[in-house]
């Protein structure tokens, strides 16, 4: 089953450039692991913001929660998970 | 460039089953044309609603507008188009 | 997987008492079928409104969409489906 | 009478892992007491967030307030309590 | 237990003055019955609108739903019911 | 004239238990003075929150502002004041 | 006491020009009566909309409700009434 | 002075293609007059909707209201007008 | 041209009484200057809040911005400026 | 392609006047570079706020994100980017 995930990151402006870079690098590493595991299928940057929209494929919402809460930036994010159903245009049929 | 499109269809409950079917069939045909043209890349049903989320790839917002306004259901839909930027995880780099 | 579903019914006030009753009876019949099928686990009335909150158990969002769109009142409802993950208090562990 | 409760926890990201763990463990203990007392009937994790949805059974809103304000995380939560009425499908009758 | 109820009436402007008056008179009669039954304790007009705020006392949300859905204007109203807990200032104690 | 007041208190979680208690006790004392002065007619706890709904009777909004801004918790509250008109059911007449 | 009133008029586009003009003229006449009675002190057009913001002076919210519900356009308006307190800059004092 | 105007057109889906075309053509003619008069400086289509964002230059809000209410589609639009101030980057100075 | 301005002041509760008083006194002085300059025509306190609604008369939005950003409390306020057009009832004519 | 960008700056009130000035000067310099590069076509101040509305021209959302995230104030801003399509009135044709 697929899920549309929207994440807004809220890093305090006064966080040091160093801590920011460490966190961001760790986040990217974990992101690539989730890609390799086949959970994170697509990800886009929301322009102008530390925010992204992504597409997860997972057996259920519990697996999505485990993936998201494993992100190093988890304590700083506001996430929203939306369940997606298959659309007829991607199966066979009528709209 | 990619765009995330969210569409809510508002068919009046008193519309005849026949007109509904005609419209839906035409909508599906046009949807497949947009898929074939490479504009409509993914589409999901929002569960419980006559609504969908879709992913368009188009040179600009004008092309997206032309695609959406060519849908037979256009007079009955409420659509929202969101621009997407490339995320580092889909290029090479850091988050 | 469980889903929390919120449904608001919008019947036009001028609908005849007869059509209203026919629809409501059909809706109740279909509701009991979904209960019997193990999809609809709990349902509550939102006080003061033609609205309800319900708990579905289904393999994925596509199955929830099929259940909801099979309701006789589907053309008159506004539904919102929220995915639920397992909470540690219902497994074993920490909060 | 049943109540649907929605809780968002807002722990400051800079809280130490230790304080976080102490609080979370105390929260889980209190949660289990509320389960044992028959107040907290069901609880789900909202995926991607430190948030949950739960079902309380209590004589009135005052009892729900006492349960929620007894949670160790109470100073960090934003809670919303919604009253639920019995739905005909769970009694006998029509929808 | 007490409940705060907010009701917005949406009568179509083209409803005849006669039907409007018949409905309003029936509504007032039913309102007085609910007052006499001790369910409807206070009621205020929201200025500038066909809307009101009221205070119900009832054993539970099911009783409130039965009261509200017995109103002749029920098919034209949008109601919201909020549960109220006892405040320490109305018992004895601290704030 | 009556006013419906909704107050949300936002005490920082890191406030010491002692300061919290001192403030709360002072708030309760001031609340009882407003009750004795006939300004604060009813007050309810919003379950699950440091919030309340209350009913003031005062000659005008200026008097309500003076009452609310005299509360020891005033710097920490978010208040909303709604004017109430007399409803026909509490005078004599039709709805 | 003063009140800030915000009114949005929703005339159906298909209303005949004649009925529209009759209503608008009656509305203007009633508006001038409210001005002459000293209730309606100021009124502004919200640009681009059939909407206005106005300033009423009245003993209480009941009087404001009577004024607004006496408007010929009342069945077509959505009104919001906000209570205003005296500001120190208009009395004597500090901000 | 400049104003940012956001307009949503709500044509009923059942309006005949002919009336729609007549209205749209008249709207375009009036739009070009407002461009020629120097009031309407820029206009963009909001993709996926019968909506637009535009930039007006006018002495004041009254002139903007006159321009917008002269549009043939005025009875079907929902408009919002936002005042714009000069930004230092378009004068000389600092941000 | 007139503008309706809505200002919410957000002083941190932990600000010292002294700094608060100094700021407030400076704010009142600047407010009286804006009154004397004919920019600030009316101002009301929103009851229960450190908030106000005011009426400015200024040649354009740039002048309003200069007035508001000259307030000593400017770094702590959230302001919203709404443009007002002349209403027919304040000129001569129809509504 | 053009984009409408809305930016709200949230500088903490306790930031020193010096840091504020340094940041603002750097922001203005970067703003002028974006103007010179033809990306930032228009910019307006939202009156009463540290906020602006601007018009960008860029090949895609990724380029807009790069421009916005290059602003020295980026860690303190909340930005929203809206895609704009060409409107018929700026091409040739019908509305």
PDB file of N, CA, C and O in Angstrom, chain A residues 4-31:
ATOM      1  N   UNK A   4       1.130   8.974   1.045  1.00  0.00           N
ATOM      2  CA  UNK A   4       1.730  10.260   0.704  1.00  0.00           C
ATOM      3  C   UNK A   4       2.112  10.936   2.015  1.00  0.00           C
ATOM      4  O   UNK A   4       1.261  11.127   2.893  1.00  0.00           O
ATOM      5  N   UNK A   5       3.370  11.286   2.136  1.00  0.00           N
ATOM      6  CA  UNK A   5       3.866  11.860   3.390  1.00  0.00           C
ATOM      7  C   UNK A   5       4.333  13.290   3.140  1.00  0.00           C
ATOM      8  O   UNK A   5       5.015  13.560   2.152  1.00  0.00           O
ATOM      9  N   UNK A   6       3.954  14.180   4.019  1.00  0.00           N
ATOM     10  CA  UNK A   6       4.355  15.589   3.904  1.00  0.00           C
ATOM     11  C   UNK A   6       5.112  15.929   5.187  1.00  0.00           C
ATOM     12  O   UNK A   6       4.592  15.739   6.284  1.00  0.00           O
ATOM     13  N   UNK A   7       6.324  16.400   5.036  1.00  0.00           N
ATOM     14  CA  UNK A   7       7.171  16.684   6.202  1.00  0.00           C
ATOM     15  C   UNK A   7       7.661  18.129   6.161  1.00  0.00           C
ATOM     16  O   UNK A   7       8.178  18.584   5.139  1.00  0.00           O
ATOM     17  N   UNK A   8       7.485  18.812   7.274  1.00  0.00           N
ATOM     18  CA  UNK A   8       8.048  20.152   7.446  1.00  0.00           C
ATOM     19  C   UNK A   8       9.102  20.056   8.533  1.00  0.00           C
ATOM     20  O   UNK A   8       8.808  19.589   9.637  1.00  0.00           O
ATOM     21  N   UNK A   9      10.310  20.480   8.227  1.00  0.00           N
ATOM     22  CA  UNK A   9      11.385  20.469   9.227  1.00  0.00           C
ATOM     23  C   UNK A   9      11.448  21.846   9.884  1.00  0.00           C
ATOM     24  O   UNK A   9      11.359  22.861   9.187  1.00  0.00           O
ATOM     25  N   UNK A  10      11.551  21.870  11.210  1.00  0.00           N
ATOM     26  CA  UNK A  10      11.627  23.168  11.913  1.00  0.00           C
ATOM     27  C   UNK A  10      12.905  23.267  12.728  1.00  0.00           C
ATOM     28  O   UNK A  10      12.878  23.088  13.945  1.00  0.00           O
ATOM     29  N   UNK A  11      14.013  23.534  12.064  1.00  0.00           N
ATOM     30  CA  UNK A  11      15.265  23.692  12.808  1.00  0.00           C
ATOM     31  C   UNK A  11      15.316  25.095  13.375  1.00  0.00           C
ATOM     32  O   UNK A  11      15.043  26.066  12.666  1.00  0.00           O
ATOM     33  N   UNK A  12      15.672  25.226  14.664  1.00  0.00           N
ATOM     34  CA  UNK A  12      15.775  26.573  15.231  1.00  0.00           C
ATOM     35  C   UNK A  12      16.880  27.353  14.507  1.00  0.00           C
ATOM     36  O   UNK A  12      17.974  26.809  14.305  1.00  0.00           O
ATOM     37  N   UNK A  13      16.611  28.607  14.110  1.00  0.00           N
ATOM     38  CA  UNK A  13      17.595  29.384  13.343  1.00  0.00           C
ATOM     39  C   UNK A  13      18.940  29.493  14.058  1.00  0.00           C
ATOM     40  O   UNK A  13      19.979  29.614  13.408  1.00  0.00           O
ATOM     41  N   UNK A  14      18.906  29.403  15.400  1.00  0.00           N
ATOM     42  CA  UNK A  14      20.155  29.596  16.131  1.00  0.00           C
ATOM     43  C   UNK A  14      20.961  28.303  16.245  1.00  0.00           C
ATOM     44  O   UNK A  14      22.024  28.296  16.861  1.00  0.00           O
ATOM     45  N   UNK A  15      20.500  27.198  15.654  1.00  0.00           N
ATOM     46  CA  UNK A  15      21.285  25.960  15.663  1.00  0.00           C
ATOM     47  C   UNK A  15      22.590  26.214  14.904  1.00  0.00           C
ATOM     48  O   UNK A  15      22.591  26.866  13.856  1.00  0.00           O
ATOM     49  N   UNK A  16      23.683  25.692  15.437  1.00  0.00           N
ATOM     50  CA  UNK A  16      24.985  25.940  14.804  1.00  0.00           C
ATOM     51  C   UNK A  16      25.040  25.270  13.431  1.00  0.00           C
ATOM     52  O   UNK A  16      24.428  24.221  13.211  1.00  0.00           O
ATOM     53  N   UNK A  17      25.792  25.886  12.522  1.00  0.00           N
ATOM     54  CA  UNK A  17      25.941  25.338  11.171  1.00  0.00           C
ATOM     55  C   UNK A  17      26.464  23.911  11.253  1.00  0.00           C
ATOM     56  O   UNK A  17      26.081  23.049  10.460  1.00  0.00           O
ATOM     57  N   UNK A  18      27.312  23.654  12.236  1.00  0.00           N
ATOM     58  CA  UNK A  18      27.921  22.325  12.370  1.00  0.00           C
ATOM     59  C   UNK A  18      26.857  21.264  12.720  1.00  0.00           C
ATOM     60  O   UNK A  18      26.767  20.220  12.070  1.00  0.00           O
ATOM     61  N   UNK A  19      26.043  21.585  13.748  1.00  0.00           N
ATOM     62  CA  UNK A  19      25.022  20.609  14.161  1.00  0.00           C
ATOM     63  C   UNK A  19      24.026  20.382  13.013  1.00  0.00           C
ATOM     64  O   UNK A  19      23.558  19.266  12.772  1.00  0.00           O
ATOM     65  N   UNK A  20      23.729  21.470  12.316  1.00  0.00           N
ATOM     66  CA  UNK A  20      22.814  21.397  11.193  1.00  0.00           C
ATOM     67  C   UNK A  20      23.353  20.425  10.129  1.00  0.00           C
ATOM     68  O   UNK A  20      22.641  19.572   9.621  1.00  0.00           O
ATOM     69  N   UNK A  21      24.659  20.569   9.834  1.00  0.00           N
ATOM     70  CA  UNK A  21      25.259  19.732   8.795  1.00  0.00           C
ATOM     71  C   UNK A  21      25.320  18.260   9.226  1.00  0.00           C
ATOM     72  O   UNK A  21      25.064  17.355   8.435  1.00  0.00           O
ATOM     73  N   UNK A  22      25.658  18.046  10.485  1.00  0.00           N
ATOM     74  CA  UNK A  22      25.723  16.670  11.001  1.00  0.00           C
ATOM     75  C   UNK A  22      24.358  15.999  10.882  1.00  0.00           C
ATOM     76  O   UNK A  22      24.228  14.875  10.386  1.00  0.00           O
ATOM     77  N   UNK A  23      23.332  16.741  11.330  1.00  0.00           N
ATOM     78  CA  UNK A  23      21.973  16.198  11.282  1.00  0.00           C
ATOM     79  C   UNK A  23      21.540  15.930   9.842  1.00  0.00           C
ATOM     80  O   UNK A  23      20.974  14.877   9.522  1.00  0.00           O
ATOM     81  N   UNK A  24      21.816  16.880   8.966  1.00  0.00           N
ATOM     82  CA  UNK A  24      21.388  16.758   7.583  1.00  0.00           C
ATOM     83  C   UNK A  24      22.070  15.571   6.904  1.00  0.00           C
ATOM     84  O   UNK A  24      21.444  14.836   6.137  1.00  0.00           O
ATOM     85  N   UNK A  25      23.342  15.385   7.199  1.00  0.00           N
ATOM     86  CA  UNK A  25      24.066  14.260   6.598  1.00  0.00           C
ATOM     87  C   UNK A  25      23.489  12.932   7.099  1.00  0.00           C
ATOM     88  O   UNK A  25      23.286  11.993   6.326  1.00  0.00           O
ATOM     89  N   UNK A  26      23.231  12.853   8.400  1.00  0.00           N
ATOM     90  CA  UNK A  26      22.652  11.628   8.973  1.00  0.00           C
ATOM     91  C   UNK A  26      21.271  11.369   8.362  1.00  0.00           C
ATOM     92  O   UNK A  26      20.911  10.228   8.056  1.00  0.00           O
ATOM     93  N   UNK A  27      20.509  12.460   8.194  1.00  0.00           N
ATOM     94  CA  UNK A  27      19.180  12.336   7.603  1.00  0.00           C
ATOM     95  C   UNK A  27      19.270  11.774   6.176  1.00  0.00           C
ATOM     96  O   UNK A  27      18.490  10.893   5.793  1.00  0.00           O
ATOM     97  N   UNK A  28      20.237  12.275   5.404  1.00  0.00           N
ATOM     98  CA  UNK A  28      20.390  11.809   4.030  1.00  0.00           C
ATOM     99  C   UNK A  28      20.768  10.321   4.010  1.00  0.00           C
ATOM    100  O   UNK A  28      20.247   9.550   3.202  1.00  0.00           O
ATOM    101  N   UNK A  29      21.677   9.939   4.918  1.00  0.00           N
ATOM    102  CA  UNK A  29      22.074   8.524   4.981  1.00  0.00           C
ATOM    103  C   UNK A  29      20.869   7.634   5.286  1.00  0.00           C
ATOM    104  O   UNK A  29      20.649   6.628   4.639  1.00  0.00           O
ATOM    105  N   UNK A  30      20.071   8.054   6.289  1.00  0.00           N
ATOM    106  CA  UNK A  30      18.899   7.251   6.651  1.00  0.00           C
ATOM    107  C   UNK A  30      17.891   7.240   5.497  1.00  0.00           C
ATOM    108  O   UNK A  30      17.243   6.231   5.225  1.00  0.00           O
ATOM    109  N   UNK A  31      17.778   8.384   4.818  1.00  0.00           N
ATOM    110  CA  UNK A  31      16.874   8.458   3.671  1.00  0.00           C
ATOM    111  C   UNK A  31      17.272   7.444   2.608  1.00  0.00           C
ATOM    112  O   UNK A  31      16.423   6.741   2.048  1.00  0.00           O
TER     113      UNK A  31
END
